[in-house]
Every structure is written in structure tokens, then in C-alpha cells.
Amino acid sequence: FVEKYLGYHYLAEDTDYFVKNPAWKLPALKERFKPAIRVRDMWISWPQITDSSYNLQRRINYGNGYGETTPDFGSPNRTHTIPRYATRFPDDAPFVNGSRHHICWSNPRSVELTAKVLREYIKEDRTNRSPEDYPIIYDISQEDGGAGYCTCKNCQKIIDAEGSVSGLLLHFLNQVARNIEKDYPEIYIQTLAYQYTQKPPKHIKAHPQIIVQSCNSNIISPLLPDKPNGAMMRKWAEHASHLSIWSYWRTYEGDECWPYVRTRKELQEEL
């Protein structure tokens, strides 16, 4: 409000600027709207900026310290959660190569167990909360790193038919979403299009309650319309009705200059 109507500018963490206008009067307002981007967050590895006022000023509405503006994520975490789900599975679950971090996505029991744990998380999160504070986004996404998906006969058949491991992931998650949609039509399942699931599938489309978060960790691959990363994002829009973007603007190490960070021009163009 103050930026739009009062000539206020928030230029930096320690700099505010107001336009003096003693004759200002409140205009006729019609400001009720639904935001085009539901969740906005910036994760800075170091130095951390944690001041809630700063986060709110930057339109960051996740973890900004103001609960009434924060669209809450449900348990157990915001990303890389499949291993956390698997810790609640019984020992005879369809794990891959004996690892409790990876499960067979084509196995019907994996769907059954994942849906069961998701229901547990939803019920636990709603304990002692009022309905307006219920989390609505639950992440079910692969572990970080470049390995971990199943290549059994059934899984490989789906991967081959879809031309990407993402097709196998959506095959799995669509069944989970169908399992919970009648009881929880308001819940969204977020997953990653990342590393081996980054390439869109050929045919399968995501269930309407699934959010696909495109995440290209290649720092020299900007998300621009005329670049491969932008083309991949447009292709994903043909397979999912809800999209999210995780964009890397710098690496976790190196100097504060190219090629360890995106150029300012690319940042502006991405936004």
C-alpha cells in the first residue's frame, strides 16, 4: 500500500525513502485480489538475512515471521522428502537396492504406503490448529543428488514409454493424489522436476492437485524464453496445471562474479 499509494521506496535493508506529500488524500481503493504467485521465497546460504521486516518488504511470504501471510508447507519438509516418508515405511517395503532412501515408484504398495504416511502428516499437522492455519502444500520429491530411482522391469518400461524418469514420478504421484483427493481436495502435492526428473515426459499429465517445481541447478542455464531452460519450462506447462520455479542465481561456493553467479541482466530477464 505505501509503495503504491504513498510514494514509499524500500531501497535496501537500511534505506527507506518517502516522497513528501502533505496534501495526500486516500484514493478510492479496490485491492482485493488473488496473487498470481502463491509462494515467494529467497534462500540465501551466507550471509543469512533473517529479519522478518526485510523479508516482508521483499514480498517474501514464506518464513517471513508473519504467520497470517505465510502459506504453510506441511510435514516433513519443503523438498527432498521421499527419504523422510520412507523412514515410516515397514522393513518389507519396496525399497531399491536395500536403501531406505529410495522406493520403487511403479509398485502399487509404494503408492499405498506413501498415501498412508501423507494422511498421517496431514492429521498430525492439523492437531491443535484452526482450519485457517492448516498447511495445504505437501512435498513428495526425490532425494538430492543424481541417483536413486528404480530401474526394475516395470519402472524401466514406464521410463522408456515417457522418455524421462519424470514420467515414472508422475505415474507414481498421480496415484497418490487420486488416493487423497476425495478426503482432501484442498491439498496440493509438490514435487521436483530436477536432475534426472527435469526433462518433461512425453505423454502423462500431472493430476490437478500436483505442483511441479522446475529446478535447474546449472548456473549457466538461465530461465529465459529463448534458452533451453525456458523451452523446458514451457513444455512442462503442457503437462502440469500448477508450476513452481526454483532458480539458482549463484553457486554454493566461489567468487561473487561470473561464472559463479548470474549476471544482473539475466536476473532481470528471468524475473
CSV table of N, CA and C in Angstrom, one decimal, residues 78-174:
chain,number,residue,atom,x,y,z
A,78,ARG,N,10.0,-29.1,3.0
A,78,ARG,CA,9.6,-28.4,1.8
A,78,ARG,C,10.2,-29.1,0.5
A,79,THR,N,11.2,-29.9,0.6
A,79,THR,CA,11.8,-30.5,-0.5
A,79,THR,C,12.6,-31.8,-0.1
A,80,HIS,N,12.9,-32.6,-1.1
A,80,HIS,CA,13.7,-33.9,-0.9
A,80,HIS,C,13.1,-34.7,0.2
A,81,THR,N,11.8,-35.0,0.1
A,81,THR,CA,11.1,-35.6,1.3
A,81,THR,C,10.8,-37.1,1.1
A,82,ILE,N,11.0,-37.7,0.0
A,82,ILE,CA,10.7,-39.1,-0.2
A,82,ILE,C,11.5,-40.0,0.9
A,83,PRO,N,12.8,-39.7,1.1
A,83,PRO,CA,13.5,-40.4,2.1
A,83,PRO,C,12.9,-40.3,3.5
A,84,ARG,N,12.3,-39.1,3.8
A,84,ARG,CA,11.6,-38.9,5.1
A,84,ARG,C,10.3,-39.7,5.2
A,85,TYR,N,9.6,-39.9,4.0
A,85,TYR,CA,8.5,-40.7,4.0
A,85,TYR,C,8.9,-42.2,4.3
A,86,ALA,N,10.0,-42.6,3.6
A,86,ALA,CA,10.4,-44.0,3.7
A,86,ALA,C,10.8,-44.4,5.1
A,87,THR,N,11.2,-43.4,5.9
A,87,THR,CA,11.6,-43.8,7.3
A,87,THR,C,10.4,-44.3,8.0
A,88,ARG,N,9.2,-44.0,7.6
A,88,ARG,CA,8.0,-44.5,8.3
A,88,ARG,C,7.4,-45.8,7.6
A,89,PHE,N,8.1,-46.3,6.6
A,89,PHE,CA,7.7,-47.5,5.9
A,89,PHE,C,8.1,-48.7,6.7
A,90,PRO,N,7.4,-49.8,6.6
A,90,PRO,CA,7.9,-51.1,7.3
A,90,PRO,C,9.1,-51.6,6.6
A,91,ASP,N,9.8,-52.5,7.2
A,91,ASP,CA,11.1,-53.1,6.7
A,91,ASP,C,10.9,-53.8,5.4
A,92,ASP,N,9.7,-54.4,5.1
A,92,ASP,CA,9.5,-55.1,3.9
A,92,ASP,C,8.9,-54.3,2.8
A,93,ALA,N,9.0,-52.9,2.9
A,93,ALA,CA,8.5,-52.0,1.8
A,93,ALA,C,9.4,-52.2,0.6
A,94,PRO,N,8.8,-51.8,-0.6
A,94,PRO,CA,9.6,-52.0,-1.9
A,94,PRO,C,10.7,-50.9,-2.0
A,95,PHE,N,11.8,-51.1,-1.2
A,95,PHE,CA,12.9,-50.2,-1.3
A,95,PHE,C,13.8,-50.7,-2.5
A,96,VAL,N,14.6,-49.7,-2.9
A,96,VAL,CA,15.5,-50.0,-4.1
A,96,VAL,C,16.9,-50.3,-3.6
A,97,ASN,N,17.4,-51.5,-3.9
A,97,ASN,CA,18.7,-51.9,-3.6
A,97,ASN,C,19.0,-51.9,-2.1
A,98,GLY,N,18.0,-52.1,-1.3
A,98,GLY,CA,18.2,-52.1,0.2
A,98,GLY,C,18.3,-50.8,0.8
A,99,SER,N,18.2,-49.7,0.0
A,99,SER,CA,18.3,-48.4,0.6
A,99,SER,C,16.9,-47.9,1.1
A,100,ARG,N,16.9,-47.4,2.3
A,100,ARG,CA,15.6,-46.8,2.8
A,100,ARG,C,15.4,-45.4,2.3
A,101,HIS,N,16.2,-44.9,1.4
A,101,HIS,CA,16.0,-43.6,0.9
A,101,HIS,C,15.3,-43.6,-0.5
A,102,HIS,N,15.2,-44.8,-1.1
A,102,HIS,CA,14.6,-44.9,-2.4
A,102,HIS,C,13.6,-46.0,-2.5
A,103,ILE,N,12.5,-45.8,-3.2
A,103,ILE,CA,11.4,-46.8,-3.3
A,103,ILE,C,11.1,-47.0,-4.7
A,104,CYS,N,10.5,-48.1,-5.0
A,104,CYS,CA,10.1,-48.4,-6.4
A,104,CYS,C,8.8,-47.7,-6.7
A,105,TRP,N,8.8,-46.8,-7.7
A,105,TRP,CA,7.7,-45.9,-8.0
A,105,TRP,C,6.6,-46.6,-8.8
A,106,SER,N,6.9,-47.7,-9.4
A,106,SER,CA,5.8,-48.4,-10.1
A,106,SER,C,5.1,-49.5,-9.3
A,107,ASN,N,5.6,-49.7,-8.1
A,107,ASN,CA,5.0,-50.7,-7.2
A,107,ASN,C,3.7,-50.2,-6.5
A,108,PRO,N,2.6,-50.8,-6.7
A,108,PRO,CA,1.4,-50.3,-6.0
A,108,PRO,C,1.5,-50.2,-4.5
A,109,ARG,N,2.3,-51.0,-3.9
A,109,ARG,CA,2.5,-50.8,-2.4
A,109,ARG,C,3.2,-49.5,-2.1
A,110,SER,N,4.1,-49.0,-2.9
A,110,SER,CA,4.7,-47.7,-2.7
A,110,SER,C,3.7,-46.6,-2.7
A,111,VAL,N,2.7,-46.7,-3.6
A,111,VAL,CA,1.6,-45.8,-3.6
A,111,VAL,C,0.8,-45.8,-2.3
A,112,GLU,N,0.5,-47.0,-1.9
A,112,GLU,CA,-0.4,-47.3,-0.7
A,112,GLU,C,0.3,-46.7,0.5
A,113,LEU,N,1.6,-47.0,0.7
A,113,LEU,CA,2.4,-46.6,1.9
A,113,LEU,C,2.6,-45.1,1.9
A,114,THR,N,2.9,-44.5,0.7
A,114,THR,CA,3.1,-43.1,0.7
A,114,THR,C,1.8,-42.3,1.0
A,115,ALA,N,0.7,-42.8,0.4
A,115,ALA,CA,-0.6,-42.1,0.7
A,115,ALA,C,-0.9,-42.2,2.2
A,116,LYS,N,-0.6,-43.4,2.8
A,116,LYS,CA,-0.9,-43.6,4.2
A,116,LYS,C,0.0,-42.6,5.1
A,117,VAL,N,1.3,-42.5,4.8
A,117,VAL,CA,2.1,-41.6,5.5
A,117,VAL,C,1.7,-40.1,5.3
A,118,LEU,N,1.3,-39.8,4.1
A,118,LEU,CA,0.8,-38.4,3.8
A,118,LEU,C,-0.4,-38.1,4.7
A,119,ARG,N,-1.3,-39.1,4.8
A,119,ARG,CA,-2.5,-38.9,5.6
A,119,ARG,C,-2.1,-38.7,7.1
A,120,GLU,N,-1.1,-39.4,7.5
A,120,GLU,CA,-0.6,-39.2,8.9
A,120,GLU,C,0.0,-37.8,9.1
A,121,TYR,N,0.8,-37.3,8.1
A,121,TYR,CA,1.3,-36.0,8.2
A,121,TYR,C,0.2,-35.0,8.3
A,122,ILE,N,-0.8,-35.1,7.5
A,122,ILE,CA,-1.9,-34.1,7.4
A,122,ILE,C,-2.6,-34.1,8.8
A,123,LYS,N,-2.9,-35.3,9.3
A,123,LYS,CA,-3.6,-35.3,10.6
A,123,LYS,C,-2.8,-34.7,11.7
A,124,GLU,N,-1.5,-35.1,11.7
A,124,GLU,CA,-0.6,-34.5,12.7
A,124,GLU,C,-0.5,-33.0,12.6
A,125,ASP,N,-0.4,-32.5,11.4
A,125,ASP,CA,-0.2,-31.0,11.2
A,125,ASP,C,-1.5,-30.3,11.6
A,126,ARG,N,-2.6,-31.0,11.6
A,126,ARG,CA,-3.9,-30.3,11.9
A,126,ARG,C,-4.2,-30.4,13.4
A,127,THR,N,-3.4,-31.1,14.2
A,127,THR,CA,-3.7,-31.2,15.6
A,127,THR,C,-3.4,-29.9,16.3
A,128,ASN,N,-4.4,-29.4,17.0
A,128,ASN,CA,-4.3,-28.2,17.8
A,128,ASN,C,-4.2,-26.9,16.9
A,129,ARG,N,-4.6,-27.0,15.6
A,129,ARG,CA,-4.6,-25.8,14.7
A,129,ARG,C,-6.1,-25.6,14.3
A,130,SER,N,-6.3,-24.3,14.1
A,130,SER,CA,-7.6,-23.9,13.5
A,130,SER,C,-7.6,-24.2,12.0
A,131,PRO,N,-8.7,-24.4,11.3
A,131,PRO,CA,-8.7,-24.7,9.9
A,131,PRO,C,-8.0,-23.7,9.0
A,132,GLU,N,-8.1,-22.4,9.4
A,132,GLU,CA,-7.4,-21.4,8.5
A,132,GLU,C,-5.9,-21.6,8.6
A,133,ASP,N,-5.4,-22.3,9.5
A,133,ASP,CA,-3.9,-22.5,9.6
A,133,ASP,C,-3.4,-23.9,9.1
A,134,TYR,N,-4.3,-24.6,8.5
A,134,TYR,CA,-3.9,-25.9,8.0
A,134,TYR,C,-3.0,-25.8,6.8
A,135,PRO,N,-1.9,-26.5,6.8
A,135,PRO,CA,-1.0,-26.5,5.6
A,135,PRO,C,-1.7,-27.1,4.4
A,136,ILE,N,-1.4,-26.5,3.3
A,136,ILE,CA,-2.1,-27.0,2.1
A,136,ILE,C,-1.2,-27.6,1.0
A,137,ILE,N,0.1,-27.4,1.2
A,137,ILE,CA,1.1,-27.9,0.2
A,137,ILE,C,2.0,-28.9,0.9
A,138,TYR,N,2.0,-30.1,0.4
A,138,TYR,CA,2.8,-31.2,0.9
A,138,TYR,C,3.8,-31.7,-0.1
A,139,ASP,N,5.1,-31.6,0.2
A,139,ASP,CA,6.1,-32.0,-0.8
A,139,ASP,C,6.3,-33.5,-0.7
A,140,ILE,N,6.4,-34.1,-1.9
A,140,ILE,CA,6.8,-35.5,-2.1
A,140,ILE,C,7.8,-35.5,-3.3
A,141,SER,N,9.1,-35.4,-3.0
A,141,SER,CA,10.0,-35.2,-4.1
A,141,SER,C,11.3,-36.0,-3.8
A,142,GLN,N,12.1,-36.3,-4.8
A,142,GLN,CA,13.2,-37.2,-4.7
A,142,GLN,C,14.3,-36.6,-3.8
A,143,GLU,N,15.2,-37.5,-3.5
A,143,GLU,CA,16.4,-37.1,-2.7
A,143,GLU,C,17.3,-36.2,-3.5
A,144,ASP,N,18.1,-35.4,-2.8
A,144,ASP,CA,19.0,-34.5,-3.5
A,144,ASP,C,20.1,-35.4,-4.1
A,145,GLY,N,20.8,-35.0,-5.2
A,145,GLY,CA,21.8,-35.8,-5.8
A,145,GLY,C,21.3,-36.4,-7.1
A,146,GLY,N,22.2,-37.1,-7.8
A,146,GLY,CA,21.9,-37.6,-9.1
A,146,GLY,C,21.5,-39.0,-9.3
A,147,ALA,N,21.3,-39.7,-8.2
A,147,ALA,CA,20.9,-41.1,-8.3
A,147,ALA,C,19.8,-41.4,-7.3
A,148,GLY,N,19.2,-42.6,-7.5
A,148,GLY,CA,18.2,-43.0,-6.6
A,148,GLY,C,16.9,-43.5,-7.1
A,149,TYR,N,16.7,-43.6,-8.4
A,149,TYR,CA,15.4,-44.1,-8.9
A,149,TYR,C,15.5,-45.5,-9.3
A,150,CYS,N,14.4,-46.2,-9.3
A,150,CYS,CA,14.3,-47.6,-9.6
A,150,CYS,C,14.4,-47.9,-11.1
A,151,THR,N,15.1,-49.0,-11.4
A,151,THR,CA,15.1,-49.4,-12.8
A,151,THR,C,14.7,-50.8,-13.0
A,152,CYS,N,13.8,-51.3,-12.2
A,152,CYS,CA,13.2,-52.6,-12.3
A,152,CYS,C,12.5,-52.7,-13.7
A,153,LYS,N,12.0,-53.8,-14.0
A,153,LYS,CA,11.4,-54.0,-15.4
A,153,LYS,C,10.2,-53.1,-15.6
A,154,ASN,N,9.3,-53.0,-14.5
A,154,ASN,CA,8.1,-52.2,-14.7
A,154,ASN,C,8.5,-50.7,-14.7
A,155,CYS,N,9.4,-50.3,-13.9
A,155,CYS,CA,9.8,-48.9,-13.9
A,155,CYS,C,10.4,-48.5,-15.2
A,156,GLN,N,11.3,-49.3,-15.7
A,156,GLN,CA,12.0,-49.0,-16.9
A,156,GLN,C,11.1,-49.0,-18.1
A,157,LYS,N,10.0,-49.8,-18.1
A,157,LYS,CA,9.0,-49.8,-19.1
A,157,LYS,C,8.3,-48.4,-19.2
A,158,ILE,N,8.0,-47.8,-18.0
A,158,ILE,CA,7.4,-46.5,-18.0
A,158,ILE,C,8.3,-45.4,-18.4
A,159,ILE,N,9.6,-45.5,-17.9
A,159,ILE,CA,10.6,-44.5,-18.3
A,159,ILE,C,10.8,-44.5,-19.8
A,160,ASP,N,10.9,-45.7,-20.4
A,160,ASP,CA,11.1,-45.8,-21.9
A,160,ASP,C,9.9,-45.2,-22.6
A,161,ALA,N,8.7,-45.5,-22.2
A,161,ALA,CA,7.5,-45.0,-22.9
A,161,ALA,C,7.3,-43.5,-22.8
A,162,GLU,N,7.8,-42.9,-21.6
A,162,GLU,CA,7.7,-41.5,-21.4
A,162,GLU,C,8.9,-40.7,-21.8
A,163,GLY,N,10.0,-41.4,-22.1
A,163,GLY,CA,11.2,-40.7,-22.5
A,163,GLY,C,11.9,-40.0,-21.4
A,164,SER,N,11.5,-40.2,-20.1
A,164,SER,CA,12.1,-39.5,-19.0
A,164,SER,C,11.7,-40.1,-17.7
A,165,VAL,N,12.5,-40.0,-16.7
A,165,VAL,CA,12.2,-40.5,-15.4
A,165,VAL,C,11.0,-39.7,-14.8
A,166,SER,N,10.8,-38.5,-15.2
A,166,SER,CA,9.7,-37.7,-14.7
A,166,SER,C,8.4,-38.3,-15.0
A,167,GLY,N,8.3,-39.1,-16.1
A,167,GLY,CA,7.0,-39.8,-16.4
A,167,GLY,C,6.7,-40.9,-15.4
A,168,LEU,N,7.8,-41.5,-14.9
A,168,LEU,CA,7.6,-42.5,-13.8
A,168,LEU,C,7.2,-41.9,-12.5
A,169,LEU,N,7.8,-40.7,-12.2
A,169,LEU,CA,7.5,-40.0,-11.0
A,169,LEU,C,6.0,-39.6,-11.0
A,170,LEU,N,5.6,-39.0,-12.1
A,170,LEU,CA,4.2,-38.6,-12.2
A,170,LEU,C,3.2,-39.8,-12.2
A,171,HIS,N,3.6,-40.9,-12.8
A,171,HIS,CA,2.8,-42.1,-12.7
A,171,HIS,C,2.6,-42.5,-11.3
A,172,PHE,N,3.6,-42.4,-10.5
A,172,PHE,CA,3.5,-42.7,-9.0
A,172,PHE,C,2.7,-41.7,-8.3
A,173,LEU,N,3.0,-40.4,-8.4
A,173,LEU,CA,2.3,-39.3,-7.6
A,173,LEU,C,0.9,-39.1,-8.0
A,174,ASN,N,0.6,-39.4,-9.3
A,174,ASN,CA,-0.8,-39.2,-9.7
A,174,ASN,C,-1.7,-40.2,-8.9
